[in-house]
Short mmCIF file of C-alpha atoms in Angstrom, two decimals:
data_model
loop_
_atom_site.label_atom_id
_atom_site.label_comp_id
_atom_site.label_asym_id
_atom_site.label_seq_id
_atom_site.Cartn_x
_atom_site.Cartn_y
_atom_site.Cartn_z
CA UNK A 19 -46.77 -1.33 26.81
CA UNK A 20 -49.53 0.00 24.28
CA UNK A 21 -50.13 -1.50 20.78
CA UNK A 22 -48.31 1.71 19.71
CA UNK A 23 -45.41 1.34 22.04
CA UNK A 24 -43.75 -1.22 20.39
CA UNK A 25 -43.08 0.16 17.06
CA UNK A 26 -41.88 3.37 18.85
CA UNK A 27 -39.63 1.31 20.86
CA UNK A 28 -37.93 -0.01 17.91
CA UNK A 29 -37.77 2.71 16.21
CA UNK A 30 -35.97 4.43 18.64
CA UNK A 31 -33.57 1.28 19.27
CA UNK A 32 -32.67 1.27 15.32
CA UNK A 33 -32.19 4.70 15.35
CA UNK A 34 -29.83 4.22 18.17
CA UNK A 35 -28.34 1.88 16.86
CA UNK A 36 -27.88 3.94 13.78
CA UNK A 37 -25.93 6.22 16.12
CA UNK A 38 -23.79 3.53 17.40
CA UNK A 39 -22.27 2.31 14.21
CA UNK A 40 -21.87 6.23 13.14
CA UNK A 41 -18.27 5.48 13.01
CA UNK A 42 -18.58 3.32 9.45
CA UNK A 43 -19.15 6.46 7.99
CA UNK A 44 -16.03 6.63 5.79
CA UNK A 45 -16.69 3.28 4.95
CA UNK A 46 -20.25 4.40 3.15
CA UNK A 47 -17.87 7.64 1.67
CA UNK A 48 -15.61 5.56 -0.34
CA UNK A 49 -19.20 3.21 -0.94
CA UNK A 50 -20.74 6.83 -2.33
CA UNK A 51 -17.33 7.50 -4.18
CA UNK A 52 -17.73 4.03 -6.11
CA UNK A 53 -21.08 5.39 -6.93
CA UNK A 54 -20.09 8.27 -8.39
CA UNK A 55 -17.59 6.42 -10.61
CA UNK A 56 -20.62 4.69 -11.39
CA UNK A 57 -22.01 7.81 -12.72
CA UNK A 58 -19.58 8.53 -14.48
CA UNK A 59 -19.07 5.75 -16.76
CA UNK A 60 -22.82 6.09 -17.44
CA UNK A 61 -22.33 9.85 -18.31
CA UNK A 62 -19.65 8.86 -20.18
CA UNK A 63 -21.89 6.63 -22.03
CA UNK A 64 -24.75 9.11 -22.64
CA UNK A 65 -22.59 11.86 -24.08
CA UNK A 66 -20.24 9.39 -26.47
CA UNK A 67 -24.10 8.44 -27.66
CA UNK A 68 -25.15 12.30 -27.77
CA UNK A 69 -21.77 12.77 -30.37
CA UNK A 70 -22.71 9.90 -32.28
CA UNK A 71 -26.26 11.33 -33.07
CA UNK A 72 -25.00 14.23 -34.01
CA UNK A 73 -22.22 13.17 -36.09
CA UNK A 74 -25.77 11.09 -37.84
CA UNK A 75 -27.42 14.09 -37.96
CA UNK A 76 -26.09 17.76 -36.84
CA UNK A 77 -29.58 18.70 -35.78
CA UNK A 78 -29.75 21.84 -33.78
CA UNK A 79 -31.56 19.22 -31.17
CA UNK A 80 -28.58 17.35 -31.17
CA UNK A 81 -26.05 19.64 -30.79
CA UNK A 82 -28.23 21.14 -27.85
CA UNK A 83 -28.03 17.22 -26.72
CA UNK A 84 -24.47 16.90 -26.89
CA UNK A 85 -23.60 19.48 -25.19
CA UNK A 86 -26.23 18.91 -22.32
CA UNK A 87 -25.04 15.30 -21.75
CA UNK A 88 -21.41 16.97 -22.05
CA UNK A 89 -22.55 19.51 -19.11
CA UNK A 90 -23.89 16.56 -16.98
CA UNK A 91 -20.48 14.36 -17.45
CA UNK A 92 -18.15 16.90 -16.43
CA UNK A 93 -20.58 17.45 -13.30
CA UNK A 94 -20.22 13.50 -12.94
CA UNK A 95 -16.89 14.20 -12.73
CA UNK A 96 -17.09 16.77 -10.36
CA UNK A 97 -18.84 14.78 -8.23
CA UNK A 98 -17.06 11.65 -8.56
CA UNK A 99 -13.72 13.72 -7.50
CA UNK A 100 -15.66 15.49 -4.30
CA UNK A 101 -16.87 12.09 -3.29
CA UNK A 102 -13.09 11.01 -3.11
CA UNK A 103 -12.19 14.03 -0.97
CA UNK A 104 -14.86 13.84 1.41
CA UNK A 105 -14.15 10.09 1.90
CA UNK A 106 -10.45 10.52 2.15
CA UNK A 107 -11.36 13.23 4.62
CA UNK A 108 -13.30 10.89 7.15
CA UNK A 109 -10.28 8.47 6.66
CA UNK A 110 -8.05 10.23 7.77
CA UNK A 111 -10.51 11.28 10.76
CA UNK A 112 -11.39 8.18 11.87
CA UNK A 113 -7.71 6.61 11.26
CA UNK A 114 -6.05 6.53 14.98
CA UNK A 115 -2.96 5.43 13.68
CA UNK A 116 -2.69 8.81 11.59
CA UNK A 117 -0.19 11.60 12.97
CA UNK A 118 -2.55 15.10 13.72
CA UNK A 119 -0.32 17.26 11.35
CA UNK A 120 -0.95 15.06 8.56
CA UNK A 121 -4.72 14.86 9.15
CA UNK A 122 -4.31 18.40 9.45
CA UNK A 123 -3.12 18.99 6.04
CA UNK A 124 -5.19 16.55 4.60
CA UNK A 125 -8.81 18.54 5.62
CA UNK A 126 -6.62 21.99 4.80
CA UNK A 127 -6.20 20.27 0.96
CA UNK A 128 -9.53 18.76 1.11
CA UNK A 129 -11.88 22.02 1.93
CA UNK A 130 -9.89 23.88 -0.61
CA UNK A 131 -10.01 21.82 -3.28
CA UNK A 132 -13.84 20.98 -2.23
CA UNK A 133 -14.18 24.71 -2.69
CA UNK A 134 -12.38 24.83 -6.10
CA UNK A 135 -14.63 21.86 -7.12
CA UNK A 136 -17.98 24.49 -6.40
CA UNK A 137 -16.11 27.36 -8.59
CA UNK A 138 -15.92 24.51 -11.20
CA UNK A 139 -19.27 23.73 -11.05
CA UNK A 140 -20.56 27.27 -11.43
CA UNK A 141 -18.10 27.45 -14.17
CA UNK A 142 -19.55 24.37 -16.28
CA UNK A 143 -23.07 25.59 -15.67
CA UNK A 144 -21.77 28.71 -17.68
CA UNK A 145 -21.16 26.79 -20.55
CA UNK A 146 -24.25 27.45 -23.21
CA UNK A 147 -22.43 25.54 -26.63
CA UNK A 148 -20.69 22.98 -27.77
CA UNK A 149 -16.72 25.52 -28.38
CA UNK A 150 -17.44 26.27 -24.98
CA UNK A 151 -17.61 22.28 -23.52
CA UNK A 152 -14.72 22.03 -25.63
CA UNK A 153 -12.67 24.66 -23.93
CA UNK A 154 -14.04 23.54 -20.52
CA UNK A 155 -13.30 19.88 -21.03
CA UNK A 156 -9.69 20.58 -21.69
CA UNK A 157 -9.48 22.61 -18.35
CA UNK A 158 -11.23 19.44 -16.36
CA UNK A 159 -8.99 17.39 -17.36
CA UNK A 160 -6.35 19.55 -16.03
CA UNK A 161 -7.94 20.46 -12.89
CA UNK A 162 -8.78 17.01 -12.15
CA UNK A 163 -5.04 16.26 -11.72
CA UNK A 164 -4.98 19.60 -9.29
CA UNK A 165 -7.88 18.98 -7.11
CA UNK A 166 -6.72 15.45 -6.39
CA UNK A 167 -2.91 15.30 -6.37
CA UNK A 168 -2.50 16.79 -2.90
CA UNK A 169 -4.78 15.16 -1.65
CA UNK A 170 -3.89 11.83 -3.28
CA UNK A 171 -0.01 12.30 -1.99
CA UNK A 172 -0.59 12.99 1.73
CA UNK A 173 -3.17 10.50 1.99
CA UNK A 174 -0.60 8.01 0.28
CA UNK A 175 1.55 9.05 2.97
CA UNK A 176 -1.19 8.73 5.67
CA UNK A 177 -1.35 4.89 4.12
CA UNK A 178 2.74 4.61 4.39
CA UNK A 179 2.85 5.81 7.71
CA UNK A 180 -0.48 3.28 8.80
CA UNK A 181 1.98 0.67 7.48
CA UNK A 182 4.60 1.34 9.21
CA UNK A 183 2.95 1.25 12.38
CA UNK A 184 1.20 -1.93 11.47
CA UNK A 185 4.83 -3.24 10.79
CA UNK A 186 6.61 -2.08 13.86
CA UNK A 187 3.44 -4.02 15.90
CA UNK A 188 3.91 -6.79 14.28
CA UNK A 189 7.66 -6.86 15.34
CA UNK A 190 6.41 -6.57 18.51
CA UNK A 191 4.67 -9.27 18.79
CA UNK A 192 7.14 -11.43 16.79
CA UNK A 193 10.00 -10.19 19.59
CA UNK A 194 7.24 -10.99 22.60
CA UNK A 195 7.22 -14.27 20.89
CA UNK A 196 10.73 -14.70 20.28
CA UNK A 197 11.52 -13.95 24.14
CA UNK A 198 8.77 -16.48 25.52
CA UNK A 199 10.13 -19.10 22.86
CA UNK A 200 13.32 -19.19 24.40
CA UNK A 201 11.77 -19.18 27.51
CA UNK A 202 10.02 -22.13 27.61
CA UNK A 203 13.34 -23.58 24.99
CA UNK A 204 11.04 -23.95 22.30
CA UNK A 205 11.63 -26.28 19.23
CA UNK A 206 13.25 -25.37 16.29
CA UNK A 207 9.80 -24.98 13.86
CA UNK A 208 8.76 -22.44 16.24
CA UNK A 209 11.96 -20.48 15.88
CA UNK A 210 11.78 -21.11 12.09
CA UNK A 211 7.92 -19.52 12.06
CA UNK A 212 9.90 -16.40 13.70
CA UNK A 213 12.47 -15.69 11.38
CA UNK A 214 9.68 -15.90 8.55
CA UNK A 215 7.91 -13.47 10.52
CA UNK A 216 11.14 -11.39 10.93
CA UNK A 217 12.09 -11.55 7.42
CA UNK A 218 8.46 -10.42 5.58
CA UNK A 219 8.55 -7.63 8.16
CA UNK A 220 11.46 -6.02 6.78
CA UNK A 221 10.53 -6.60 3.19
CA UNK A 222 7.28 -4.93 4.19
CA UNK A 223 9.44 -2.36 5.72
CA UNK A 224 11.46 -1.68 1.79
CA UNK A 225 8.00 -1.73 0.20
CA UNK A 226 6.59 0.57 2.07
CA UNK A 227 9.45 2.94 2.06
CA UNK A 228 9.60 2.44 -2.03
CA UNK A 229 5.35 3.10 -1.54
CA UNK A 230 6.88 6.32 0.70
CA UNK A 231 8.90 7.27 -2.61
CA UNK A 232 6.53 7.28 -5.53
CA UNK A 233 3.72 9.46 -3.01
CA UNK A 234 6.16 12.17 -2.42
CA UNK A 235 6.20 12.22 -6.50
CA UNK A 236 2.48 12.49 -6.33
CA UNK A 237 2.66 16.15 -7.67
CA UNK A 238 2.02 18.33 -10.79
CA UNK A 239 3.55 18.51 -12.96
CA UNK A 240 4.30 14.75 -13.95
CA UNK A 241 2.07 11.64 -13.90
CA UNK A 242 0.43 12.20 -10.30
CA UNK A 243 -2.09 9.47 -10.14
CA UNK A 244 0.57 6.59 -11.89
CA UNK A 245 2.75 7.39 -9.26
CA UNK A 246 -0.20 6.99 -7.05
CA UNK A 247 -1.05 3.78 -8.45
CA UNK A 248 2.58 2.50 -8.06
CA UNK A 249 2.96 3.91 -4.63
CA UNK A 250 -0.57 1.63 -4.06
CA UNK A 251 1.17 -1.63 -5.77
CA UNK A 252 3.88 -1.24 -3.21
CA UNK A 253 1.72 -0.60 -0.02
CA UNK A 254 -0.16 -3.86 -1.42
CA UNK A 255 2.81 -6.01 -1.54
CA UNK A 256 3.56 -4.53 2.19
CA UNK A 257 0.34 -5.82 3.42
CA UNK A 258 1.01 -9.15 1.66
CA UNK A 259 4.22 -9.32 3.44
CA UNK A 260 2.62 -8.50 6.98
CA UNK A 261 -0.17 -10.91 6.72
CA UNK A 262 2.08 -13.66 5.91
CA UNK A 263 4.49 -12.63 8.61
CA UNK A 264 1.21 -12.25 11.22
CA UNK A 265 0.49 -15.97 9.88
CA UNK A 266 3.77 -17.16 11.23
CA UNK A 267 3.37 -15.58 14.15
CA UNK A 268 -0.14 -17.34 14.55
CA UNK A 269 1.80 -20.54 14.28
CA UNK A 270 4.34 -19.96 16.17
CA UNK A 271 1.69 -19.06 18.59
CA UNK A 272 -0.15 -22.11 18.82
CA UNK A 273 2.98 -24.12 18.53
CA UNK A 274 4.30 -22.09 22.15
CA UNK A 275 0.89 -22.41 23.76
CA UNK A 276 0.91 -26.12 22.81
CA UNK A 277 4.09 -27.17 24.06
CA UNK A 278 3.50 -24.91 27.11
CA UNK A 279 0.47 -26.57 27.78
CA UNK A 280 -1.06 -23.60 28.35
CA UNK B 13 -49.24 -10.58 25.23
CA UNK B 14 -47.05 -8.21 27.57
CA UNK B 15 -44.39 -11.32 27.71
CA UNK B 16 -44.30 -11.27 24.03
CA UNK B 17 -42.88 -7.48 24.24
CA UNK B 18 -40.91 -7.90 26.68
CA UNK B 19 -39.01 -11.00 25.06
CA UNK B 20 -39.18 -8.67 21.83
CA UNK B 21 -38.00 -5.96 23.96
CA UNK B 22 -34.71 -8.29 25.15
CA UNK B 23 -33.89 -9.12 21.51
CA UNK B 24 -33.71 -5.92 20.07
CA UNK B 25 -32.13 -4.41 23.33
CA UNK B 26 -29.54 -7.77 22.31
CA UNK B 27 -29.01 -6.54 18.83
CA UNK B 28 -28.21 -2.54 19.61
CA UNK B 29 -25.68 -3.72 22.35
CA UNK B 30 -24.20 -5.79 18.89
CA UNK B 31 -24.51 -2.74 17.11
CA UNK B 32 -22.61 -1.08 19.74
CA UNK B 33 -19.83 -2.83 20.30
CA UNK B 34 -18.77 -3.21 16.16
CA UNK B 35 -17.79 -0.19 16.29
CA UNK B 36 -14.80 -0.94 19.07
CA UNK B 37 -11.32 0.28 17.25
CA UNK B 38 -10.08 -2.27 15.05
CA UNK B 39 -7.07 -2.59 16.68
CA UNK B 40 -8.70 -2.94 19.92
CA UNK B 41 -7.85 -6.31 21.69
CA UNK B 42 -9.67 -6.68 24.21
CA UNK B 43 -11.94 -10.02 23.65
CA UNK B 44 -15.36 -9.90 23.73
CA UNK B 45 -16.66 -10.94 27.14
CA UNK B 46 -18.89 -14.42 26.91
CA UNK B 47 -17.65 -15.01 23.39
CA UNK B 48 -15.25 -18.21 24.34
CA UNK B 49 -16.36 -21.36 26.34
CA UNK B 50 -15.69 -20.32 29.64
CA UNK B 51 -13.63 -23.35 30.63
CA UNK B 52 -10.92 -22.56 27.79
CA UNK B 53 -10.14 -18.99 28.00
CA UNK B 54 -7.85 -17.21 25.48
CA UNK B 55 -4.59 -18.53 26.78
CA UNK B 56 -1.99 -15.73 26.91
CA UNK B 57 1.49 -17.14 25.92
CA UNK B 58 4.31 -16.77 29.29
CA UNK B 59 6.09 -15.08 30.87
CA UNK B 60 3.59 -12.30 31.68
CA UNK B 61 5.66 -9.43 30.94
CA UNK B 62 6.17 -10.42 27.55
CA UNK B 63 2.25 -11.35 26.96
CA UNK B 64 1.02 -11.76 23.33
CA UNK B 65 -2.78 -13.21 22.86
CA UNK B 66 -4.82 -14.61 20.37
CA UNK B 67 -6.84 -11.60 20.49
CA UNK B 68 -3.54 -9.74 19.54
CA UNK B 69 -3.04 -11.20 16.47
CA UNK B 70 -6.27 -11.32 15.27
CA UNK B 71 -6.83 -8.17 16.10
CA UNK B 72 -3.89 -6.64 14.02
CA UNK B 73 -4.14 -8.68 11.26
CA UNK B 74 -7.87 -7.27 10.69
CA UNK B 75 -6.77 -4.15 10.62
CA UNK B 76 -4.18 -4.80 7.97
CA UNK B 77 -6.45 -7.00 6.15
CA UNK B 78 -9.00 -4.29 6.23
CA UNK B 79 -6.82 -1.36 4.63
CA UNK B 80 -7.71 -0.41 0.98
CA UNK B 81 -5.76 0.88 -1.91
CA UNK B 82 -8.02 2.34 -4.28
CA UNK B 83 -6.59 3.99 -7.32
CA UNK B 84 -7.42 7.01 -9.00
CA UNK B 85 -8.18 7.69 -12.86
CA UNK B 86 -7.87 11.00 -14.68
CA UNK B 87 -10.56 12.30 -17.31
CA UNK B 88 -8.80 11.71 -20.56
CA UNK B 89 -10.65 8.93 -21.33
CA UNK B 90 -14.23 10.37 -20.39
CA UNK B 91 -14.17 14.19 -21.34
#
């Protein structure tokens, strides 16, 4: 190997490698949607500043400056909301637990509203004073809600229907369990550990159907991303429920494979 | 000199195989072969036909543990 092969070599295995773990890409989406938030804030920031200059002194330069920074928040904004989509996109790709017809609709709402998110863009770079960030910051607000609520709905359902699937495996596994337990006439802890596992599966089951609920009400108009949230809070208490129930099982586990003497 | 690359060579091919095989499906349980003490494999509870493993469990309960629920905030407070 040459004095030059080696860094070639290496570079070639990292890039490979770079290939292999291509698959975390949603996982660096939602990392670039965070930073967009990120943005945000500090746009946010900028432009309450700009206002408070010029409510100091109404210079022509500062009115010019408020409505620049305004301009450069709402394409924060912009950005911050076609992060989301692109990442909830490549969720929903890379997700094999999600049905096809909801992936489909999910990159049908996601390329449209990524397309109304350009017409908004061209629209704020339109905007040459301060009446006309005004009249344009009153329609982002609204569109935000439109470009995200689909979106935001089937994915919550995408996220109901993952949980569901992670509940009906782990009552799998808590049935496999069950059977082997009374094969081998296992003690009474061990059947205990089961009917915990048994019990936070269905009340993973209710919160995810409640979680089920408030998505469908993800719509406009009404308060799409509360219900969001709520539907969220639910699908959090679900996952609660099945890693306590997959703890059990764990137990249980050990417990058969113990007194099996496997 | 040449041994030096080629030990090089074996760590790096080491590390892309790691690389590699992160990126199995989460809810993939198939163990990772070499990764227990070969005298105490992953025991795999009886009877057969109704086989649960450790892999099993941990493997689902990484995937749940890995699922996110991020919310979402409107503009009202930023515009």
């Amino acid at each position: 190997m040459t004095r030059m092969g080696v860094p070639v070599f290496v570079a070639a295995l990292l890039l490979l490698q770079v290939v292999c773990v291509g698959a975390l890409s949603a996982a660096d989406a939602r990392l670039a949607w965070l930073d967009a938030k990120g943005y945000t804030v500090q746009a946010t920031i900028t432009h309450e500043d700009a206002k408070l200059q010029r409510a100091a002194n109404n210079t022509p330069e500062n009115r010019q400056a408020v409505v620049d920074t305004g301009k450069a928040l709402q394409n924060a904004a912009l950005d911050e909301a076609g992060a989301w989509l692109n990442w909830k996109k490549l969720e929903a790709q890379e997700d094999p637990l999600v049905p096809d017809d909801l992936k489909q609709r999910i990159y049908a709402d996601v390329d449209s509203n990524l397309d109304k998110v350009t017409e908004l863009r061209t629209e704020v770079a339109g905007v040459t004073n301060e009446f006309e960030l005004g009249v344009m910051s009153l329609k982002m607000i609204g569109k935000y809600f439109e470009l995200l609520a689909d979106v935001a709905r089937n994915v919550g359902l995408m996220w109901a229907n993952v949980g569901s699937a992670h509940a009906d495996r782990v009552a799998e596994f808590e049935a496999k369990l069950r059977t082997t337990a009374q094969s081998v006439n296992a003690s009474q802890d061990v059947m205990d550990k089961l009917d915990a596992a048994a019990s936070e599966v269905e009340t993973a089951r209710t919160n995810i159907a409640n979680a089920e609920a408030a998505y469908e009400l993800v719509r406009i108009p009404g308060t799409p991303f509360l219900k969001f949230s709520e539907g969220n809070s639910y699908l959090r208490a679900a996952q609660a429920n099945l890693l306590s129930a997959v703890a059990s099982l764990n137990q249980a586990y050990v417990a058969i494979t113990t007194q099996a003497g496997v | 000199m040449n041994k030096t690359y080629l030990i090089a060579a074996l760590i790096l091919t080491g590390l892309l195989a790691a690389g590699c095989t992160s990126q199995q499906p989460a809810g993939s349980a198939t163990p990772t072969p070499g990764a227990s003490v070969a005298a105490t494999p992953t025991p795999t509870v009886v009877p057969a036909g109704a086989a649960v493993s450790q892999g099993d469990l941990d493997a689902l309960r990484q995937d749940i543990e890995s699922r996110q629920y991020d919310d979402l905030q409107d503009l009202s407070n930023s515009s």
